[in-house]
Amino acid sequence: MFFDFAFYLPFLVLALVVLGASIRILREYERGVVFTLGRFTGVKGPGLILLVPYIQQMVRVDLRVAVLDVPSQDVISRDNVSVKVNAVIYYRVVEPAKAVIQVQNFHQATSELAQTTLRSVLGKHELDELLAERDKMNADIQEILDQQTDAWGIKVANVELKHIDLGEGMVRVMARQAEAERERRAKIINAEGEEQAARKLLEAARVLGQAPEAMQLRYLSTLATIGMQNSSTIVFPFPTEFGPLLQKFAREATSTGNDRPAA
């Protein structure tokens, strides 16, 4: 009996070793790319997977969304401004077979492609567009990356620009530009206000000119306003109609003096 067990023991151990080498367990978010004698034979998983030892090999692929932090890149914008830009990319594997067969290391390949695309896309735009239209920049980069990584079985879900760092000199220049822009707007608003006030005064003058008595009422209203103040000085507005009248009297007096015969 003992000798029979000793005879079968090596076979039992060998069977256990073979069984242990052939069993694979894949999680829900994992897939296994199986190669039989070096040739691709399919994608398996998730769950329990049985492989033929030494004949079949399996490569695990994670299907979860991966986050790729793109290192800071030196970008020269279209208006020749040097900035440092870094971004974050969200992508996932949708075709495990392509991700294993078509590219050696899809994570590194996606990172290098993202850096190149980031510099290429942002270099086509001016600095103002980079700062004001980030959503458009994100969409352009995401579209290009998604097209180029489609052959690798990778789907780029989202691209977000994190920081756009400017030099201290450029920051000061932009601050002066913003200050000048605010001054320009203030002058325009002031000029528009003066124009509107002039138009209203012109309309008021036309209305008062239709009835001379209205001007006298304005004079009295001004005197009433001044009288309500605690002041001993009263400024009486001089009617503008008296100016031409006085000039007329002066001209008549001058002409009369010139017409007198000399003594």
PDB file of C-alpha atoms in Angstrom:
ATOM      1  CA  MET A   1       0.000   0.000   0.000  1.00  0.00           C
ATOM      2  CA  PHE A   2       2.755   2.413   0.941  1.00  0.00           C
ATOM      3  CA  PHE A   3       4.748   1.477  -2.109  1.00  0.00           C
ATOM      4  CA  ASP A   4       1.706   2.100  -4.351  1.00  0.00           C
ATOM      5  CA  PHE A   5       1.235   5.591  -2.854  1.00  0.00           C
ATOM      6  CA  ALA A   6       4.941   6.354  -3.272  1.00  0.00           C
ATOM      7  CA  PHE A   7       4.699   5.289  -6.898  1.00  0.00           C
ATOM      8  CA  TYR A   8       1.765   7.610  -7.663  1.00  0.00           C
ATOM      9  CA  LEU A   9       3.026  10.537  -5.546  1.00  0.00           C
ATOM     10  CA  PRO A  10       5.278  12.047  -8.262  1.00  0.00           C
ATOM     11  CA  PHE A  11       2.427  11.922 -10.756  1.00  0.00           C
ATOM     12  CA  LEU A  12       0.101  13.585  -8.239  1.00  0.00           C
ATOM     13  CA  VAL A  13       2.622  16.342  -7.565  1.00  0.00           C
ATOM     14  CA  LEU A  14       3.163  16.822 -11.286  1.00  0.00           C
ATOM     15  CA  ALA A  15      -0.611  17.095 -11.822  1.00  0.00           C
ATOM     16  CA  LEU A  16      -0.900  19.696  -9.071  1.00  0.00           C
ATOM     17  CA  VAL A  17       1.976  21.714 -10.554  1.00  0.00           C
ATOM     18  CA  VAL A  18       0.435  21.593 -14.015  1.00  0.00           C
ATOM     19  CA  LEU A  19      -2.981  22.537 -12.645  1.00  0.00           C
ATOM     20  CA  GLY A  20      -1.515  25.445 -10.671  1.00  0.00           C
ATOM     21  CA  ALA A  21       0.337  26.671 -13.740  1.00  0.00           C
ATOM     22  CA  SER A  22      -2.759  26.501 -15.940  1.00  0.00           C
ATOM     23  CA  ILE A  23      -5.210  28.339 -13.675  1.00  0.00           C
ATOM     24  CA  ARG A  24      -5.578  32.131 -13.980  1.00  0.00           C
ATOM     25  CA  ILE A  25      -8.146  34.374 -12.317  1.00  0.00           C
ATOM     26  CA  LEU A  26      -8.978  37.703 -13.907  1.00  0.00           C
ATOM     27  CA  ARG A  27     -10.832  40.473 -12.130  1.00  0.00           C
ATOM     28  CA  GLU A  28     -13.877  42.177 -13.592  1.00  0.00           C
ATOM     29  CA  TYR A  29     -11.805  45.066 -14.990  1.00  0.00           C
ATOM     30  CA  GLU A  30      -9.096  42.799 -16.459  1.00  0.00           C
ATOM     31  CA  ARG A  31      -8.806  40.917 -19.720  1.00  0.00           C
ATOM     32  CA  GLY A  32      -6.256  38.347 -20.795  1.00  0.00           C
ATOM     33  CA  VAL A  33      -4.680  38.362 -24.259  1.00  0.00           C
ATOM     34  CA  VAL A  34      -3.788  34.717 -24.932  1.00  0.00           C
ATOM     35  CA  PHE A  35      -0.973  33.529 -27.218  1.00  0.00           C
ATOM     36  CA  THR A  36      -0.620  29.884 -28.243  1.00  0.00           C
ATOM     37  CA  LEU A  37       2.901  29.018 -29.345  1.00  0.00           C
ATOM     38  CA  GLY A  38       3.425  32.738 -29.955  1.00  0.00           C
ATOM     39  CA  ARG A  39       0.304  33.277 -32.040  1.00  0.00           C
ATOM     40  CA  PHE A  40      -2.654  35.352 -30.876  1.00  0.00           C
ATOM     41  CA  THR A  41      -5.613  33.091 -30.141  1.00  0.00           C
ATOM     42  CA  GLY A  42      -8.108  35.354 -28.389  1.00  0.00           C
ATOM     43  CA  VAL A  43      -9.061  37.541 -25.453  1.00  0.00           C
ATOM     44  CA  LYS A  44     -10.414  35.894 -22.317  1.00  0.00           C
ATOM     45  CA  GLY A  45     -11.876  36.998 -19.028  1.00  0.00           C
ATOM     46  CA  PRO A  46     -13.016  37.978 -16.568  1.00  0.00           C
ATOM     47  CA  GLY A  47     -13.200  35.046 -14.160  1.00  0.00           C
ATOM     48  CA  LEU A  48     -11.407  31.685 -14.144  1.00  0.00           C
ATOM     49  CA  ILE A  49      -9.117  31.023 -17.110  1.00  0.00           C
ATOM     50  CA  LEU A  50      -7.410  27.699 -17.941  1.00  0.00           C
ATOM     51  CA  LEU A  51      -4.214  27.742 -19.989  1.00  0.00           C
ATOM     52  CA  VAL A  52      -2.018  24.966 -21.361  1.00  0.00           C
ATOM     53  CA  PRO A  53       1.271  25.348 -19.473  1.00  0.00           C
ATOM     54  CA  TYR A  54       4.356  26.240 -21.532  1.00  0.00           C
ATOM     55  CA  ILE A  55       2.233  26.317 -24.685  1.00  0.00           C
ATOM     56  CA  GLN A  56      -0.071  29.223 -23.948  1.00  0.00           C
ATOM     57  CA  GLN A  57       0.902  32.556 -22.433  1.00  0.00           C
ATOM     58  CA  MET A  58      -1.377  35.361 -21.267  1.00  0.00           C
ATOM     59  CA  VAL A  59      -0.864  39.118 -20.968  1.00  0.00           C
ATOM     60  CA  ARG A  60      -3.091  40.960 -18.485  1.00  0.00           C
ATOM     61  CA  VAL A  61      -4.640  44.228 -19.621  1.00  0.00           C
ATOM     62  CA  ASP A  62      -6.367  46.699 -17.284  1.00  0.00           C
ATOM     63  CA  LEU A  63      -9.539  48.228 -18.758  1.00  0.00           C
ATOM     64  CA  ARG A  64     -10.015  50.924 -16.137  1.00  0.00           C
ATOM     65  CA  VAL A  65      -9.592  54.611 -16.942  1.00  0.00           C
ATOM     66  CA  ALA A  66      -5.963  55.606 -16.532  1.00  0.00           C
ATOM     67  CA  VAL A  67      -4.788  59.098 -15.597  1.00  0.00           C
ATOM     68  CA  LEU A  68      -1.738  60.396 -17.413  1.00  0.00           C
ATOM     69  CA  ASP A  69      -0.014  63.501 -16.086  1.00  0.00           C
ATOM     70  CA  VAL A  70       1.746  65.160 -19.012  1.00  0.00           C
ATOM     71  CA  PRO A  71       4.994  66.829 -17.848  1.00  0.00           C
ATOM     72  CA  SER A  72       5.366  70.566 -18.233  1.00  0.00           C
ATOM     73  CA  GLN A  73       6.132  71.465 -21.843  1.00  0.00           C
ATOM     74  CA  ASP A  74       7.844  74.568 -23.239  1.00  0.00           C
ATOM     75  CA  VAL A  75       5.475  75.971 -25.854  1.00  0.00           C
ATOM     76  CA  ILE A  76       6.034  78.961 -28.139  1.00  0.00           C
ATOM     77  CA  SER A  77       2.701  80.452 -29.164  1.00  0.00           C
ATOM     78  CA  ARG A  78       1.966  81.851 -32.604  1.00  0.00           C
ATOM     79  CA  ASP A  79       2.713  85.383 -31.366  1.00  0.00           C
ATOM     80  CA  ASN A  80       6.182  84.224 -30.154  1.00  0.00           C
ATOM     81  CA  VAL A  81       5.454  84.062 -26.431  1.00  0.00           C
ATOM     82  CA  SER A  82       7.182  81.299 -24.468  1.00  0.00           C
ATOM     83  CA  VAL A  83       4.999  79.559 -21.867  1.00  0.00           C
ATOM     84  CA  LYS A  84       5.107  76.359 -19.846  1.00  0.00           C
ATOM     85  CA  VAL A  85       2.018  74.176 -20.097  1.00  0.00           C
ATOM     86  CA  ASN A  86       1.140  70.893 -18.429  1.00  0.00           C
ATOM     87  CA  ALA A  87      -1.989  68.805 -18.803  1.00  0.00           C
ATOM     88  CA  VAL A  88      -3.746  65.666 -17.601  1.00  0.00           C
ATOM     89  CA  ILE A  89      -5.193  63.006 -19.911  1.00  0.00           C
ATOM     90  CA  TYR A  90      -7.833  60.377 -19.141  1.00  0.00           C
ATOM     91  CA  TYR A  91      -7.832  57.299 -21.357  1.00  0.00           C
ATOM     92  CA  ARG A  92      -8.682  53.606 -21.248  1.00  0.00           C
ATOM     93  CA  VAL A  93      -8.095  50.454 -23.276  1.00  0.00           C
ATOM     94  CA  VAL A  94     -11.109  49.402 -25.344  1.00  0.00           C
ATOM     95  CA  GLU A  95      -9.423  46.702 -27.484  1.00  0.00           C
ATOM     96  CA  PRO A  96      -6.920  44.699 -25.405  1.00  0.00           C
ATOM     97  CA  ALA A  97      -5.582  42.746 -28.402  1.00  0.00           C
ATOM     98  CA  LYS A  98      -4.491  45.917 -30.230  1.00  0.00           C
ATOM     99  CA  ALA A  99      -3.058  47.455 -27.073  1.00  0.00           C
ATOM    100  CA  VAL A 100      -0.748  44.433 -26.659  1.00  0.00           C
ATOM    101  CA  ILE A 101       0.051  43.562 -30.284  1.00  0.00           C
ATOM    102  CA  GLN A 102       0.173  46.929 -32.069  1.00  0.00           C
ATOM    103  CA  VAL A 103       2.356  48.846 -29.599  1.00  0.00           C
ATOM    104  CA  GLN A 104       5.122  47.773 -27.246  1.00  0.00           C
ATOM    105  CA  ASN A 105       4.114  49.909 -24.252  1.00  0.00           C
ATOM    106  CA  PHE A 106       0.824  51.700 -24.820  1.00  0.00           C
ATOM    107  CA  HIS A 107       1.128  53.788 -21.639  1.00  0.00           C
ATOM    108  CA  GLN A 108       4.524  55.228 -22.591  1.00  0.00           C
ATOM    109  CA  ALA A 109       3.484  55.631 -26.231  1.00  0.00           C
ATOM    110  CA  THR A 110       0.392  57.591 -25.209  1.00  0.00           C
ATOM    111  CA  SER A 111       2.474  59.808 -22.919  1.00  0.00           C
ATOM    112  CA  GLU A 112       5.013  60.658 -25.618  1.00  0.00           C
ATOM    113  CA  LEU A 113       2.275  61.280 -28.183  1.00  0.00           C
ATOM    114  CA  ALA A 114       0.431  63.551 -25.750  1.00  0.00           C
ATOM    115  CA  GLN A 115       3.534  65.682 -25.181  1.00  0.00           C
ATOM    116  CA  THR A 116       4.140  66.100 -28.906  1.00  0.00           C
ATOM    117  CA  THR A 117       0.498  66.870 -29.651  1.00  0.00           C
ATOM    118  CA  LEU A 118       0.329  69.374 -26.798  1.00  0.00           C
ATOM    119  CA  ARG A 119       3.240  71.385 -28.191  1.00  0.00           C
ATOM    120  CA  SER A 120       1.975  71.130 -31.764  1.00  0.00           C
ATOM    121  CA  VAL A 121      -1.617  72.233 -31.089  1.00  0.00           C
ATOM    122  CA  LEU A 122      -0.882  75.031 -28.636  1.00  0.00           C
ATOM    123  CA  GLY A 123       1.854  76.430 -30.887  1.00  0.00           C
ATOM    124  CA  LYS A 124      -0.771  77.236 -33.520  1.00  0.00           C
ATOM    125  CA  HIS A 125      -2.646  79.667 -31.266  1.00  0.00           C
ATOM    126  CA  GLU A 126      -1.869  83.042 -29.757  1.00  0.00           C
ATOM    127  CA  LEU A 127      -1.412  83.612 -26.040  1.00  0.00           C
ATOM    128  CA  ASP A 128      -4.803  85.281 -25.605  1.00  0.00           C
ATOM    129  CA  GLU A 129      -6.494  82.226 -27.119  1.00  0.00           C
ATOM    130  CA  LEU A 130      -4.574  79.879 -24.809  1.00  0.00           C
ATOM    131  CA  LEU A 131      -5.750  81.812 -21.770  1.00  0.00           C
ATOM    132  CA  ALA A 132      -9.343  82.468 -22.836  1.00  0.00           C
ATOM    133  CA  GLU A 133     -10.292  79.389 -24.868  1.00  0.00           C
ATOM    134  CA  ARG A 134      -9.090  76.428 -22.819  1.00  0.00           C
ATOM    135  CA  ASP A 135     -12.145  74.362 -23.626  1.00  0.00           C
ATOM    136  CA  LYS A 136     -11.411  74.659 -27.337  1.00  0.00           C
ATOM    137  CA  MET A 137      -7.760  73.718 -26.780  1.00  0.00           C
ATOM    138  CA  ASN A 138      -8.801  70.690 -24.724  1.00  0.00           C
ATOM    139  CA  ALA A 139     -11.210  69.521 -27.419  1.00  0.00           C
ATOM    140  CA  ASP A 140      -8.632  69.901 -30.194  1.00  0.00           C
ATOM    141  CA  ILE A 141      -5.967  67.945 -28.317  1.00  0.00           C
ATOM    142  CA  GLN A 142      -8.438  65.225 -27.310  1.00  0.00           C
ATOM    143  CA  GLU A 143      -9.652  64.790 -30.890  1.00  0.00           C
ATOM    144  CA  ILE A 144      -6.140  64.449 -32.317  1.00  0.00           C
ATOM    145  CA  LEU A 145      -5.010  62.019 -29.616  1.00  0.00           C
ATOM    146  CA  ASP A 146      -8.133  59.914 -30.004  1.00  0.00           C
ATOM    147  CA  GLN A 147      -7.604  59.594 -33.751  1.00  0.00           C
ATOM    148  CA  GLN A 148      -3.954  58.621 -33.451  1.00  0.00           C
ATOM    149  CA  THR A 149      -4.403  56.144 -30.592  1.00  0.00           C
ATOM    150  CA  ASP A 150      -7.374  54.413 -32.214  1.00  0.00           C
ATOM    151  CA  ALA A 151      -4.986  52.000 -33.960  1.00  0.00           C
ATOM    152  CA  TRP A 152      -3.674  50.976 -30.512  1.00  0.00           C
ATOM    153  CA  GLY A 153      -7.128  50.164 -29.147  1.00  0.00           C
ATOM    154  CA  ILE A 154      -7.090  53.166 -26.809  1.00  0.00           C
ATOM    155  CA  LYS A 155      -9.889  55.667 -26.253  1.00  0.00           C
ATOM    156  CA  VAL A 156      -8.873  59.123 -25.015  1.00  0.00           C
ATOM    157  CA  ALA A 157     -11.831  60.256 -22.939  1.00  0.00           C
ATOM    158  CA  ASN A 158     -10.766  63.732 -21.833  1.00  0.00           C
ATOM    159  CA  VAL A 159      -7.889  66.211 -21.875  1.00  0.00           C
ATOM    160  CA  GLU A 160      -7.548  69.084 -19.414  1.00  0.00           C
ATOM    161  CA  LEU A 161      -4.920  71.824 -19.413  1.00  0.00           C
ATOM    162  CA  LYS A 162      -3.823  72.251 -15.794  1.00  0.00           C
ATOM    163  CA  HIS A 163      -1.464  75.221 -15.723  1.00  0.00           C
ATOM    164  CA  ILE A 164      -0.187  77.827 -18.163  1.00  0.00           C
ATOM    165  CA  ASP A 165       2.841  79.433 -16.524  1.00  0.00           C
ATOM    166  CA  LEU A 166       4.106  82.777 -17.828  1.00  0.00           C
ATOM    167  CA  GLY A 167       7.406  84.487 -17.132  1.00  0.00           C
ATOM    168  CA  GLU A 168       7.534  87.406 -14.690  1.00  0.00           C
ATOM    169  CA  GLY A 169       8.250  89.851 -17.513  1.00  0.00           C
ATOM    170  CA  MET A 170       5.201  88.691 -19.464  1.00  0.00           C
ATOM    171  CA  VAL A 171       3.047  88.917 -16.333  1.00  0.00           C
ATOM    172  CA  ARG A 172       4.094  92.562 -15.873  1.00  0.00           C
ATOM    173  CA  VAL A 173       3.435  93.316 -19.542  1.00  0.00           C
ATOM    174  CA  MET A 174      -0.038  91.767 -19.320  1.00  0.00           C
ATOM    175  CA  ALA A 175      -0.745  93.756 -16.153  1.00  0.00           C
ATOM    176  CA  ARG A 176       0.172  96.997 -17.926  1.00  0.00           C
ATOM    177  CA  GLN A 177      -1.923  95.952 -20.906  1.00  0.00           C
ATOM    178  CA  ALA A 178      -4.925  95.260 -18.679  1.00  0.00           C
ATOM    179  CA  GLU A 179      -4.465  98.624 -16.930  1.00  0.00           C
ATOM    180  CA  ALA A 180      -4.272 100.441 -20.268  1.00  0.00           C
ATOM    181  CA  GLU A 181      -7.386  98.609 -21.445  1.00  0.00           C
ATOM    182  CA  ARG A 182      -9.288  99.684 -18.316  1.00  0.00           C
ATOM    183  CA  GLU A 183      -8.177 103.304 -18.842  1.00  0.00           C
ATOM    184  CA  ARG A 184      -9.278 103.162 -22.466  1.00  0.00           C
ATOM    185  CA  ARG A 185     -12.709 101.880 -21.461  1.00  0.00           C
ATOM    186  CA  ALA A 186     -13.011 104.575 -18.769  1.00  0.00           C
ATOM    187  CA  LYS A 187     -12.219 107.318 -21.300  1.00  0.00           C
ATOM    188  CA  ILE A 188     -14.706 105.903 -23.774  1.00  0.00           C
ATOM    189  CA  ILE A 189     -17.424 105.735 -21.117  1.00  0.00           C
ATOM    190  CA  ASN A 190     -16.628 109.310 -20.022  1.00  0.00           C
ATOM    191  CA  ALA A 191     -16.754 110.532 -23.634  1.00  0.00           C
ATOM    192  CA  GLU A 192     -20.050 108.757 -24.224  1.00  0.00           C
ATOM    193  CA  GLY A 193     -21.443 110.359 -21.081  1.00  0.00           C
ATOM    194  CA  GLU A 194     -20.336 113.812 -22.254  1.00  0.00           C
ATOM    195  CA  GLU A 195     -21.932 113.196 -25.632  1.00  0.00           C
ATOM    196  CA  GLN A 196     -25.220 112.123 -24.070  1.00  0.00           C
ATOM    197  CA  ALA A 197     -25.184 115.107 -21.705  1.00  0.00           C
ATOM    198  CA  ALA A 198     -24.532 117.477 -24.613  1.00  0.00           C
ATOM    199  CA  ARG A 199     -27.420 116.014 -26.562  1.00  0.00           C
ATOM    200  CA  LYS A 200     -29.752 116.414 -23.580  1.00  0.00           C
ATOM    201  CA  LEU A 201     -28.604 120.006 -23.021  1.00  0.00           C
ATOM    202  CA  LEU A 202     -29.203 120.743 -26.691  1.00  0.00           C
ATOM    203  CA  GLU A 203     -32.709 119.338 -26.447  1.00  0.00           C
ATOM    204  CA  ALA A 204     -33.330 121.387 -23.299  1.00  0.00           C
ATOM    205  CA  ALA A 205     -32.084 124.560 -24.998  1.00  0.00           C
ATOM    206  CA  ARG A 206     -34.412 123.959 -27.927  1.00  0.00           C
ATOM    207  CA  VAL A 207     -37.366 123.512 -25.569  1.00  0.00           C
ATOM    208  CA  LEU A 208     -36.474 126.657 -23.567  1.00  0.00           C
ATOM    209  CA  GLY A 209     -35.973 128.621 -26.780  1.00  0.00           C
ATOM    210  CA  GLN A 210     -39.571 128.016 -27.795  1.00  0.00           C
ATOM    211  CA  ALA A 211     -40.843 129.924 -24.738  1.00  0.00           C
ATOM    212  CA  PRO A 212     -38.658 132.792 -23.347  1.00  0.00           C
ATOM    213  CA  GLU A 213     -40.663 132.761 -20.114  1.00  0.00           C
ATOM    214  CA  ALA A 214     -39.326 129.292 -19.379  1.00  0.00           C
ATOM    215  CA  MET A 215     -35.805 130.731 -19.012  1.00  0.00           C
ATOM    216  CA  GLN A 216     -37.037 133.191 -16.414  1.00  0.00           C
ATOM    217  CA  LEU A 217     -38.591 130.325 -14.501  1.00  0.00           C
ATOM    218  CA  ARG A 218     -35.226 128.559 -14.568  1.00  0.00           C
ATOM    219  CA  TYR A 219     -33.567 131.681 -13.183  1.00  0.00           C
ATOM    220  CA  LEU A 220     -36.076 131.844 -10.337  1.00  0.00           C
ATOM    221  CA  SER A 221     -35.661 128.145  -9.651  1.00  0.00           C
ATOM    222  CA  THR A 222     -31.881 128.581  -9.454  1.00  0.00           C
ATOM    223  CA  LEU A 223     -32.280 131.516  -7.034  1.00  0.00           C
ATOM    224  CA  ALA A 224     -34.619 129.449  -4.858  1.00  0.00           C
ATOM    225  CA  THR A 225     -32.072 126.643  -4.741  1.00  0.00           C
ATOM    226  CA  ILE A 226     -29.262 129.016  -3.767  1.00  0.00           C
ATOM    227  CA  GLY A 227     -31.451 130.701  -1.126  1.00  0.00           C
ATOM    228  CA  MET A 228     -32.006 127.387   0.639  1.00  0.00           C
ATOM    229  CA  GLN A 229     -28.254 127.105   1.302  1.00  0.00           C
ATOM    230  CA  ASN A 230     -26.620 128.733   4.331  1.00  0.00           C
ATOM    231  CA  SER A 231     -24.673 131.258   2.310  1.00  0.00           C
ATOM    232  CA  SER A 232     -24.592 135.056   2.257  1.00  0.00           C
ATOM    233  CA  THR A 233     -23.451 135.141  -1.364  1.00  0.00           C
ATOM    234  CA  ILE A 234     -26.055 134.976  -4.079  1.00  0.00           C
ATOM    235  CA  VAL A 235     -24.948 134.364  -7.624  1.00  0.00           C
ATOM    236  CA  PHE A 236     -27.496 135.670 -10.075  1.00  0.00           C
ATOM    237  CA  PRO A 237     -27.214 134.124 -13.531  1.00  0.00           C
ATOM    238  CA  PHE A 238     -26.730 136.708 -16.259  1.00  0.00           C
ATOM    239  CA  PRO A 239     -29.232 136.201 -19.093  1.00  0.00           C
ATOM    240  CA  THR A 240     -27.417 135.340 -22.255  1.00  0.00           C
ATOM    241  CA  GLU A 241     -29.946 137.358 -24.251  1.00  0.00           C
ATOM    242  CA  PHE A 242     -28.483 140.556 -22.748  1.00  0.00           C
ATOM    243  CA  GLY A 243     -25.139 139.969 -24.415  1.00  0.00           C
ATOM    244  CA  PRO A 244     -26.206 140.616 -28.015  1.00  0.00           C
ATOM    245  CA  LEU A 245     -28.378 143.514 -26.778  1.00  0.00           C
ATOM    246  CA  LEU A 246     -25.458 145.237 -25.012  1.00  0.00           C
ATOM    247  CA  GLN A 247     -23.246 144.673 -28.043  1.00  0.00           C
ATOM    248  CA  LYS A 248     -25.898 146.333 -30.210  1.00  0.00           C
ATOM    249  CA  PHE A 249     -26.052 149.365 -27.847  1.00  0.00           C
ATOM    250  CA  ALA A 250     -22.261 149.618 -27.889  1.00  0.00           C
ATOM    251  CA  ARG A 251     -22.114 149.609 -31.689  1.00  0.00           C
ATOM    252  CA  GLU A 252     -24.842 152.277 -31.895  1.00  0.00           C
ATOM    253  CA  ALA A 253     -23.038 154.453 -29.378  1.00  0.00           C
ATOM    254  CA  THR A 254     -19.819 154.133 -31.319  1.00  0.00           C
ATOM    255  CA  SER A 255     -21.457 154.967 -34.620  1.00  0.00           C
ATOM    256  CA  THR A 256     -23.210 158.027 -33.075  1.00  0.00           C
ATOM    257  CA  GLY A 257     -19.933 159.353 -31.748  1.00  0.00           C
ATOM    258  CA  ASN A 258     -18.290 158.986 -35.102  1.00  0.00           C
ATOM    259  CA  ASP A 259     -21.143 160.816 -36.868  1.00  0.00           C
ATOM    260  CA  ARG A 260     -20.847 164.031 -34.724  1.00  0.00           C
ATOM    261  CA  PRO A 261     -19.225 166.976 -36.565  1.00  0.00           C
ATOM    262  CA  ALA A 262     -15.871 168.015 -35.316  1.00  0.00           C
ATOM    263  CA  ALA A 263     -15.789 171.235 -33.242  1.00  0.00           C
TER     264      ALA A 263
END
